[in-house]
GROMACS .gro file of C-alpha atoms in nm:
model
  419
    1UNK     CA    1   2.694   2.453  -5.075
    2UNK     CA    2   2.443   2.447  -5.366
    3UNK     CA    3   2.505   2.066  -5.398
    4UNK     CA    4   2.448   2.013  -5.005
    5UNK     CA    5   2.151   2.233  -5.011
    6UNK     CA    6   1.980   2.016  -5.319
    7UNK     CA    7   2.064   1.728  -5.127
    8UNK     CA    8   1.896   1.818  -4.816
    9UNK     CA    9   1.595   1.933  -5.024
   10UNK     CA   10   1.555   1.580  -5.187
   11UNK     CA   11   1.596   1.420  -4.856
   12UNK     CA   12   1.301   1.661  -4.731
   13UNK     CA   13   1.071   1.585  -5.008
   14UNK     CA   14   1.064   1.221  -4.910
   15UNK     CA   15   0.955   1.265  -4.563
   16UNK     CA   16   0.598   1.128  -4.522
   17UNK     CA   17   0.479   1.378  -4.239
   18UNK     CA   18   0.364   1.723  -4.372
   19UNK     CA   19   0.324   2.004  -4.118
   20UNK     CA   20   0.160   2.337  -4.273
   21UNK     CA   21   0.143   2.606  -3.974
   22UNK     CA   22   0.081   2.952  -4.084
   23UNK     CA   23   0.234   3.094  -3.749
   24UNK     CA   24   0.580   2.974  -3.872
   25UNK     CA   25   0.519   3.075  -4.246
   26UNK     CA   26   0.712   3.368  -4.376
   27UNK     CA   27   0.450   3.553  -4.573
   28UNK     CA   28   0.603   3.805  -4.860
   29UNK     CA   29   0.288   4.024  -4.880
   30UNK     CA   30   0.064   4.220  -4.657
   31UNK     CA   31  -0.204   3.956  -4.635
   32UNK     CA   32  -0.015   3.631  -4.651
   33UNK     CA   33  -0.304   3.383  -4.662
   34UNK     CA   34  -0.336   3.327  -5.035
   35UNK     CA   35   0.053   3.295  -5.051
   36UNK     CA   36   0.029   3.039  -4.775
   37UNK     CA   37  -0.240   2.832  -4.937
   38UNK     CA   38  -0.068   2.841  -5.297
   39UNK     CA   39   0.262   2.727  -5.144
   40UNK     CA   40   0.062   2.426  -4.996
   41UNK     CA   41  -0.100   2.354  -5.308
   42UNK     CA   42   0.215   2.366  -5.524
   43UNK     CA   43   0.397   2.141  -5.269
   44UNK     CA   44   0.119   1.891  -5.246
   45UNK     CA   45   0.072   1.877  -5.635
   46UNK     CA   46   0.453   1.834  -5.667
   47UNK     CA   47   0.444   1.538  -5.438
   48UNK     CA   48   0.178   1.385  -5.629
   49UNK     CA   49   0.377   1.421  -5.952
   50UNK     CA   50   0.659   1.239  -5.806
   51UNK     CA   51   0.444   0.994  -5.615
   52UNK     CA   52   0.589   1.065  -5.284
   53UNK     CA   53   0.404   0.913  -5.002
   54UNK     CA   54   0.205   1.125  -4.753
   55UNK     CA   55   0.159   0.922  -4.407
   56UNK     CA   56   0.041   1.222  -4.207
   57UNK     CA   57  -0.069   1.599  -4.286
   58UNK     CA   58  -0.130   1.873  -4.030
   59UNK     CA   59  -0.290   2.201  -4.154
   60UNK     CA   60  -0.328   2.515  -3.906
   61UNK     CA   61  -0.409   2.857  -4.047
   62UNK     CA   62  -0.528   3.185  -3.951
   63UNK     CA   63  -0.763   3.217  -4.272
   64UNK     CA   64  -1.121   3.291  -4.239
   65UNK     CA   65  -1.401   3.263  -4.503
   66UNK     CA   66  -1.446   3.015  -4.763
   67UNK     CA   67  -1.112   2.996  -4.872
   68UNK     CA   68  -1.037   2.645  -4.741
   69UNK     CA   69  -1.361   2.470  -4.845
   70UNK     CA   70  -1.282   2.422  -5.208
   71UNK     CA   71  -0.915   2.356  -5.214
   72UNK     CA   72  -0.892   2.128  -4.881
   73UNK     CA   73  -1.087   1.836  -5.008
   74UNK     CA   74  -0.859   1.841  -5.298
   75UNK     CA   75  -0.540   1.819  -5.079
   76UNK     CA   76  -0.717   1.535  -4.887
   77UNK     CA   77  -0.791   1.354  -5.219
   78UNK     CA   78  -0.449   1.392  -5.335
   79UNK     CA   79  -0.285   1.287  -5.016
   80UNK     CA   80  -0.514   0.997  -4.993
   81UNK     CA   81  -0.392   0.880  -5.323
   82UNK     CA   82  -0.057   0.887  -5.153
   83UNK     CA   83  -0.174   0.674  -4.859
   84UNK     CA   84  -0.260   0.948  -4.591
   85UNK     CA   85  -0.325   0.792  -4.274
   86UNK     CA   86  -0.342   1.078  -4.007
   87UNK     CA   87  -0.476   1.406  -4.077
   88UNK     CA   88  -0.505   1.701  -3.840
   89UNK     CA   89  -0.709   2.034  -3.909
   90UNK     CA   90  -0.745   2.341  -3.702
   91UNK     CA   91  -0.777   2.719  -3.721
   92UNK     CA   92  -0.532   2.917  -3.509
   93UNK     CA   93  -0.688   3.115  -3.262
   94UNK     CA   94  -0.577   3.430  -3.089
   95UNK     CA   95  -0.729   3.443  -2.740
   96UNK     CA   96  -0.942   3.606  -2.626
   97UNK     CA   97  -1.088   3.574  -2.972
   98UNK     CA   98  -1.398   3.341  -2.942
   99UNK     CA   99  -1.502   3.341  -3.291
  100UNK     CA  100  -1.330   3.040  -3.397
  101UNK     CA  101  -1.683   2.863  -3.457
  102UNK     CA  102  -1.717   3.127  -3.770
  103UNK     CA  103  -1.484   2.880  -3.988
  104UNK     CA  104  -1.654   2.598  -4.125
  105UNK     CA  105  -1.455   2.275  -4.169
  106UNK     CA  106  -1.402   2.153  -4.508
  107UNK     CA  107  -1.568   1.821  -4.611
  108UNK     CA  108  -1.393   1.510  -4.513
  109UNK     CA  109  -1.383   1.227  -4.767
  110UNK     CA  110  -1.110   0.975  -4.787
  111UNK     CA  111  -1.076   0.600  -4.799
  112UNK     CA  112  -0.720   0.577  -4.632
  113UNK     CA  113  -0.737   0.819  -4.307
  114UNK     CA  114  -0.762   0.637  -3.998
  115UNK     CA  115  -0.677   0.908  -3.751
  116UNK     CA  116  -0.851   1.243  -3.758
  117UNK     CA  117  -0.782   1.560  -3.531
  118UNK     CA  118  -0.977   1.892  -3.591
  119UNK     CA  119  -0.983   2.190  -3.349
  120UNK     CA  120  -1.147   2.539  -3.347
  121UNK     CA  121  -1.371   2.489  -3.634
  122UNK     CA  122  -1.752   2.421  -3.687
  123UNK     CA  123  -1.862   2.112  -3.813
  124UNK     CA  124  -2.202   2.224  -3.903
  125UNK     CA  125  -2.303   2.066  -4.248
  126UNK     CA  126  -1.959   1.885  -4.304
  127UNK     CA  127  -1.991   1.585  -4.523
  128UNK     CA  128  -1.795   1.303  -4.456
  129UNK     CA  129  -1.699   0.962  -4.586
  130UNK     CA  130  -1.420   0.780  -4.373
  131UNK     CA  131  -1.455   0.403  -4.371
  132UNK     CA  132  -1.137   0.346  -4.210
  133UNK     CA  133  -1.143   0.584  -3.946
  134UNK     CA  134  -1.006   0.434  -3.617
  135UNK     CA  135  -0.939   0.757  -3.399
  136UNK     CA  136  -1.130   1.075  -3.386
  137UNK     CA  137  -1.035   1.391  -3.150
  138UNK     CA  138  -1.227   1.706  -3.144
  139UNK     CA  139  -1.088   2.017  -2.970
  140UNK     CA  140  -1.305   2.321  -2.909
  141UNK     CA  141  -1.535   2.202  -3.213
  142UNK     CA  142  -1.861   2.348  -3.282
  143UNK     CA  143  -2.164   2.082  -3.326
  144UNK     CA  144  -1.933   1.839  -3.194
  145UNK     CA  145  -2.228   1.601  -3.068
  146UNK     CA  146  -2.390   1.585  -3.412
  147UNK     CA  147  -2.066   1.536  -3.575
  148UNK     CA  148  -1.921   1.261  -3.329
  149UNK     CA  149  -2.276   1.077  -3.353
  150UNK     CA  150  -2.252   1.070  -3.720
  151UNK     CA  151  -1.898   0.938  -3.744
  152UNK     CA  152  -1.980   0.662  -3.465
  153UNK     CA  153  -2.276   0.554  -3.662
  154UNK     CA  154  -2.101   0.550  -4.004
  155UNK     CA  155  -1.738   0.456  -3.930
  156UNK     CA  156  -1.759   0.073  -3.858
  157UNK     CA  157  -1.361   0.070  -3.775
  158UNK     CA  158  -1.390   0.355  -3.512
  159UNK     CA  159  -1.196   0.251  -3.185
  160UNK     CA  160  -1.149   0.564  -2.989
  161UNK     CA  161  -1.312   0.906  -2.956
  162UNK     CA  162  -1.192   1.198  -2.770
  163UNK     CA  163  -1.395   1.540  -2.705
  164UNK     CA  164  -1.205   1.844  -2.564
  165UNK     CA  165  -1.353   2.158  -2.448
  166UNK     CA  166  -1.678   2.093  -2.650
  167UNK     CA  167  -2.042   2.185  -2.593
  168UNK     CA  168  -2.333   1.952  -2.637
  169UNK     CA  169  -2.707   2.034  -2.756
  170UNK     CA  170  -2.834   1.692  -2.830
  171UNK     CA  171  -2.858   1.361  -2.656
  172UNK     CA  172  -2.555   1.159  -2.724
  173UNK     CA  173  -2.553   0.795  -2.836
  174UNK     CA  174  -2.197   0.620  -2.793
  175UNK     CA  175  -2.195   0.336  -3.029
  176UNK     CA  176  -1.977   0.130  -3.273
  177UNK     CA  177  -1.903  -0.229  -3.308
  178UNK     CA  178  -1.521  -0.172  -3.236
  179UNK     CA  179  -1.546   0.120  -3.015
  180UNK     CA  180  -1.311   0.084  -2.706
  181UNK     CA  181  -1.265   0.433  -2.578
  182UNK     CA  182  -1.461   0.734  -2.543
  183UNK     CA  183  -1.340   1.020  -2.337
  184UNK     CA  184  -1.492   1.375  -2.307
  185UNK     CA  185  -1.317   1.656  -2.086
  186UNK     CA  186  -1.416   2.016  -2.029
  187UNK     CA  187  -1.769   1.952  -2.151
  188UNK     CA  188  -2.045   2.200  -2.147
  189UNK     CA  189  -2.377   2.054  -2.145
  190UNK     CA  190  -2.739   2.204  -2.191
  191UNK     CA  191  -3.094   2.125  -2.095
  192UNK     CA  192  -3.034   1.810  -1.885
  193UNK     CA  193  -2.909   1.575  -2.190
  194UNK     CA  194  -2.878   1.213  -2.170
  195UNK     CA  195  -2.598   0.966  -2.268
  196UNK     CA  196  -2.648   0.612  -2.365
  197UNK     CA  197  -2.425   0.363  -2.478
  198UNK     CA  198  -2.438   0.065  -2.748
  199UNK     CA  199  -2.081  -0.020  -2.796
  200UNK     CA  200  -2.019  -0.393  -2.699
  201UNK     CA  201  -1.641  -0.368  -2.704
  202UNK     CA  202  -1.636  -0.032  -2.504
  203UNK     CA  203  -1.384  -0.065  -2.203
  204UNK     CA  204  -1.308   0.298  -2.118
  205UNK     CA  205  -1.558   0.587  -2.060
  206UNK     CA  206  -1.497   0.921  -1.926
  207UNK     CA  207  -1.700   1.218  -1.909
  208UNK     CA  208  -1.599   1.551  -1.707
  209UNK     CA  209  -1.713   1.912  -1.688
  210UNK     CA  210  -1.537   2.244  -1.743
  211UNK     CA  211  -1.723   2.391  -1.444
  212UNK     CA  212  -1.607   2.443  -1.090
  213UNK     CA  213  -1.951   2.411  -0.971
  214UNK     CA  214  -2.271   2.197  -1.040
  215UNK     CA  215  -2.561   2.358  -1.226
  216UNK     CA  216  -2.878   2.194  -1.236
  217UNK     CA  217  -2.918   2.234  -1.628
  218UNK     CA  218  -2.581   2.081  -1.681
  219UNK     CA  219  -2.658   1.764  -1.498
  220UNK     CA  220  -2.740   1.452  -1.709
  221UNK     CA  221  -3.094   1.346  -1.700
  222UNK     CA  222  -2.978   0.975  -1.768
  223UNK     CA  223  -2.700   0.775  -1.842
  224UNK     CA  224  -2.762   0.431  -1.961
  225UNK     CA  225  -2.454   0.178  -1.991
  226UNK     CA  226  -2.674  -0.146  -2.049
  227UNK     CA  227  -2.519  -0.153  -2.422
  228UNK     CA  228  -2.170  -0.169  -2.265
  229UNK     CA  229  -2.144  -0.464  -2.007
  230UNK     CA  230  -1.774  -0.502  -2.086
  231UNK     CA  231  -1.678  -0.147  -1.954
  232UNK     CA  232  -1.351  -0.182  -1.726
  233UNK     CA  233  -1.271   0.198  -1.666
  234UNK     CA  234  -1.519   0.458  -1.588
  235UNK     CA  235  -1.445   0.835  -1.492
  236UNK     CA  236  -1.744   1.053  -1.388
  237UNK     CA  237  -1.787   1.416  -1.286
  238UNK     CA  238  -2.042   1.455  -0.982
  239UNK     CA  239  -2.094   1.807  -1.125
  240UNK     CA  240  -2.274   1.661  -1.413
  241UNK     CA  241  -2.388   1.322  -1.273
  242UNK     CA  242  -2.569   1.282  -0.969
  243UNK     CA  243  -2.424   1.023  -0.722
  244UNK     CA  244  -2.726   0.798  -0.723
  245UNK     CA  245  -2.703   0.779  -1.104
  246UNK     CA  246  -2.324   0.682  -1.061
  247UNK     CA  247  -2.407   0.407  -0.805
  248UNK     CA  248  -2.662   0.270  -1.020
  249UNK     CA  249  -2.418   0.292  -1.308
  250UNK     CA  250  -2.158   0.109  -1.128
  251UNK     CA  251  -2.366  -0.176  -0.999
  252UNK     CA  252  -2.459  -0.258  -1.360
  253UNK     CA  253  -2.095  -0.293  -1.468
  254UNK     CA  254  -1.965  -0.632  -1.335
  255UNK     CA  255  -1.633  -0.627  -1.495
  256UNK     CA  256  -1.546  -0.269  -1.370
  257UNK     CA  257  -1.209  -0.249  -1.223
  258UNK     CA  258  -1.101   0.131  -1.239
  259UNK     CA  259  -1.349   0.420  -1.119
  260UNK     CA  260  -1.243   0.772  -1.117
  261UNK     CA  261  -1.496   1.041  -0.966
  262UNK     CA  262  -1.426   1.419  -0.989
  263UNK     CA  263  -1.587   1.607  -0.709
  264UNK     CA  264  -1.852   1.869  -0.672
  265UNK     CA  265  -1.862   2.146  -0.409
  266UNK     CA  266  -2.163   1.969  -0.244
  267UNK     CA  267  -2.043   1.604  -0.177
  268UNK     CA  268  -1.961   1.526   0.177
  269UNK     CA  269  -2.002   1.156   0.168
  270UNK     CA  270  -1.932   0.909  -0.081
  271UNK     CA  271  -2.011   0.524  -0.074
  272UNK     CA  272  -1.860   0.277  -0.322
  273UNK     CA  273  -1.972  -0.082  -0.375
  274UNK     CA  274  -1.830  -0.303  -0.596
  275UNK     CA  275  -1.654  -0.656  -0.544
  276UNK     CA  276  -1.425  -0.632  -0.861
  277UNK     CA  277  -1.302  -0.299  -0.837
  278UNK     CA  278  -0.926  -0.263  -0.821
  279UNK     CA  279  -0.846   0.109  -0.869
  280UNK     CA  280  -1.041   0.406  -0.709
  281UNK     CA  281  -0.955   0.768  -0.759
  282UNK     CA  282  -1.160   1.057  -0.557
  283UNK     CA  283  -1.018   1.401  -0.723
  284UNK     CA  284  -1.124   1.752  -0.651
  285UNK     CA  285  -1.322   1.685  -0.332
  286UNK     CA  286  -1.319   2.017  -0.150
  287UNK     CA  287  -1.582   1.923   0.106
  288UNK     CA  288  -1.556   1.534   0.134
  289UNK     CA  289  -1.533   1.414   0.501
  290UNK     CA  290  -1.653   1.047   0.491
  291UNK     CA  291  -1.569   0.745   0.254
  292UNK     CA  292  -1.719   0.423   0.287
  293UNK     CA  293  -1.585   0.124   0.069
  294UNK     CA  294  -1.731  -0.218   0.018
  295UNK     CA  295  -1.441  -0.311  -0.232
  296UNK     CA  296  -1.253  -0.629  -0.106
  297UNK     CA  297  -1.029  -0.642  -0.429
  298UNK     CA  298  -0.921  -0.278  -0.423
  299UNK     CA  299  -0.529  -0.241  -0.484
  300UNK     CA  300  -0.498   0.150  -0.550
  301UNK     CA  301  -0.642   0.456  -0.413
  302UNK     CA  302  -0.602   0.810  -0.497
  303UNK     CA  303  -0.742   1.115  -0.332
  304UNK     CA  304  -0.693   1.470  -0.341
  305UNK     CA  305  -0.878   1.747  -0.119
  306UNK     CA  306  -0.819   1.946   0.175
  307UNK     CA  307  -0.983   1.740   0.450
  308UNK     CA  308  -0.858   1.434   0.629
  309UNK     CA  309  -1.112   1.174   0.569
  310UNK     CA  310  -1.292   0.920   0.792
  311UNK     CA  311  -1.279   0.587   0.586
  312UNK     CA  312  -1.455   0.278   0.679
  313UNK     CA  313  -1.377  -0.011   0.709
  314UNK     CA  314  -1.100   0.091   0.926
  315UNK     CA  315  -0.815  -0.051   0.716
  316UNK     CA  316  -0.774  -0.239   0.358
  317UNK     CA  317  -0.571  -0.556   0.337
  318UNK     CA  318  -0.566  -0.573  -0.034
  319UNK     CA  319  -0.446  -0.206  -0.094
  320UNK     CA  320  -0.074  -0.222  -0.257
  321UNK     CA  321  -0.039   0.153  -0.335
  322UNK     CA  322  -0.208   0.473  -0.256
  323UNK     CA  323  -0.144   0.858  -0.355
  324UNK     CA  324  -0.286   1.096  -0.114
  325UNK     CA  325  -0.296   1.488  -0.183
  326UNK     CA  326  -0.426   1.596   0.150
  327UNK     CA  327  -0.333   1.893   0.425
  328UNK     CA  328  -0.200   1.755   0.759
  329UNK     CA  329  -0.245   2.085   0.950
  330UNK     CA  330  -0.301   2.100   1.322
  331UNK     CA  331  -0.610   2.289   1.441
  332UNK     CA  332  -0.685   2.098   1.786
  333UNK     CA  333  -0.372   1.927   1.850
  334UNK     CA  334  -0.480   1.597   2.014
  335UNK     CA  335  -0.761   1.550   1.764
  336UNK     CA  336  -0.570   1.654   1.458
  337UNK     CA  337  -0.285   1.396   1.550
  338UNK     CA  338  -0.528   1.119   1.618
  339UNK     CA  339  -0.738   1.185   1.295
  340UNK     CA  340  -0.408   1.189   1.095
  341UNK     CA  341  -0.300   0.840   1.243
  342UNK     CA  342  -0.640   0.694   1.197
  343UNK     CA  343  -0.677   0.809   0.822
  344UNK     CA  344  -0.306   0.650   0.765
  345UNK     CA  345  -0.401   0.344   0.927
  346UNK     CA  346  -0.633   0.256   0.635
  347UNK     CA  347  -0.328   0.253   0.403
  348UNK     CA  348  -0.112   0.063   0.661
  349UNK     CA  349  -0.092  -0.263   0.437
  350UNK     CA  350   0.006  -0.082   0.148
  351UNK     CA  351   0.341  -0.164  -0.006
  352UNK     CA  352   0.383   0.205  -0.147
  353UNK     CA  353   0.235   0.523  -0.021
  354UNK     CA  354   0.270   0.904  -0.157
  355UNK     CA  355   0.163   1.173   0.044
  356UNK     CA  356   0.143   1.535  -0.116
  357UNK     CA  357   0.043   1.808   0.098
  358UNK     CA  358   0.109   2.170   0.199
  359UNK     CA  359   0.083   2.125   0.584
  360UNK     CA  360   0.268   1.850   0.776
  361UNK     CA  361   0.240   1.944   1.121
  362UNK     CA  362  -0.021   1.669   1.207
  363UNK     CA  363   0.252   1.406   1.070
  364UNK     CA  364   0.491   1.519   1.355
  365UNK     CA  365   0.337   1.289   1.630
  366UNK     CA  366   0.418   1.386   1.987
  367UNK     CA  367   0.548   1.083   2.222
  368UNK     CA  368   0.214   1.108   2.424
  369UNK     CA  369   0.022   1.038   2.094
  370UNK     CA  370   0.260   0.742   2.001
  371UNK     CA  371   0.237   0.580   2.329
  372UNK     CA  372  -0.154   0.550   2.289
  373UNK     CA  373  -0.141   0.366   1.952
  374UNK     CA  374   0.060   0.133   1.726
  375UNK     CA  375   0.231   0.256   1.418
  376UNK     CA  376  -0.026   0.317   1.160
  377UNK     CA  377   0.167   0.235   0.856
  378UNK     CA  378   0.295  -0.105   0.962
  379UNK     CA  379   0.358  -0.279   0.617
  380UNK     CA  380   0.455   0.034   0.440
  381UNK     CA  381   0.797  -0.038   0.259
  382UNK     CA  382   0.821   0.268   0.024
  383UNK     CA  383   0.719   0.615   0.147
  384UNK     CA  384   0.740   0.944  -0.056
  385UNK     CA  385   0.639   1.269   0.094
  386UNK     CA  386   0.619   1.592  -0.122
  387UNK     CA  387   0.575   1.919   0.062
  388UNK     CA  388   0.421   2.172  -0.162
  389UNK     CA  389   0.533   2.463   0.046
  390UNK     CA  390   0.804   2.500   0.309
  391UNK     CA  391   0.754   2.734   0.590
  392UNK     CA  392   1.049   2.831   0.811
  393UNK     CA  393   0.858   2.633   1.099
  394UNK     CA  394   0.867   2.320   0.880
  395UNK     CA  395   1.230   2.324   0.811
  396UNK     CA  396   1.292   2.343   1.177
  397UNK     CA  397   1.104   2.037   1.232
  398UNK     CA  398   1.236   1.837   0.936
  399UNK     CA  399   1.430   1.600   1.158
  400UNK     CA  400   1.127   1.543   1.376
  401UNK     CA  401   0.935   1.498   1.074
  402UNK     CA  402   1.140   1.234   0.953
  403UNK     CA  403   1.168   1.060   1.295
  404UNK     CA  404   0.789   1.063   1.320
  405UNK     CA  405   0.750   0.889   0.959
  406UNK     CA  406   0.989   0.632   1.022
  407UNK     CA  407   0.802   0.534   1.368
  408UNK     CA  408   0.475   0.522   1.169
  409UNK     CA  409   0.625   0.293   0.920
  410UNK     CA  410   0.850   0.064   1.103
  411UNK     CA  411   0.910  -0.180   0.819
  412UNK     CA  412   1.009   0.109   0.593
  413UNK     CA  413   1.296   0.020   0.304
  414UNK     CA  414   1.291   0.372   0.132
  415UNK     CA  415   1.194   0.724   0.233
  416UNK     CA  416   1.193   1.025   0.007
  417UNK     CA  417   1.111   1.369   0.169
  418UNK     CA  418   1.121   1.646  -0.116
  419UNK     CA  419   0.993   2.019  -0.158
   0.00000   0.00000   0.00000
């Protein structure tokens, strides 16, 4: 048994990925923090003595104060001498504890790190030198804008930057000769800040809010993308960017292929014009009622919202697939049925169509309505309907629903109805 244990220990020591998590560490004293840090120090020092490589290292702790600042740079230096590539640092937060910003991130200096993830730490005054950094992810990080700006300016190999649930207090310049992806989600901005890009190889840009409503001081004062004309994917939040700014931005991006817009509580009408656009997604639009598209090469469409839209032109011959999350409830019987059928007609040339809804009554077309129109989903071959909540009435009409769906899609090859 002892021999087997030692064999496993030798095998474990050769693993190139180190994960230190204080939540899973069994402390032997009342405080536990010093013991945990001492254990890490001994382990990393031992690997250095044995010249065992370290490909990735993760460190997540409860500790506060300045205990980390002198010792973590030492570990990073040792791990870098053993070819460290991926580093994750973070403070474990017991919510609703909001004081995560009190812990200052240690200095980050390494000639080998290419991937850096930091969470629940403050980056104020942190010294960095990361010449090979290719990917940066910051999650709930204080002073994230200053830190990200500094790394984008000083790390020429940087290809991807992601900010999650961070706040901004300064204008943001997205730059870098090799930067390809910039994604910011759950952002909280102050004082009508601006964003400008100077990244010639940027192909994907996303910027969304963590608010459910739009606030005047949260809106961007300017969004300038003239320094990234090769952009292919753009995702923006109408709670942070005015629709006029979005239209102007889209018109400048001639190579744009994918546009994702996150809705605001006030948006009722949307017009999208772009000759090369292939993928359009409209999500979170609670009050949207009308969409006008001039997108002759559009091949996929996504929408979620409570309202059945009026879309013009009446149909799209280029659409190959669509995903729609909308309620097909019946209020005024005749009008609801006709409105649902006209809405679906826009997607009649799709090869594949997915419907996700809470109410399906308007999809069960009466015979008198069928007699007044042609089947709206003429070319759909694959139809999937997901019902989010089944009522006893829905169960009673399931056979009529299936019959109605097959009438609407005369060339159907596969039909899947799930709940």
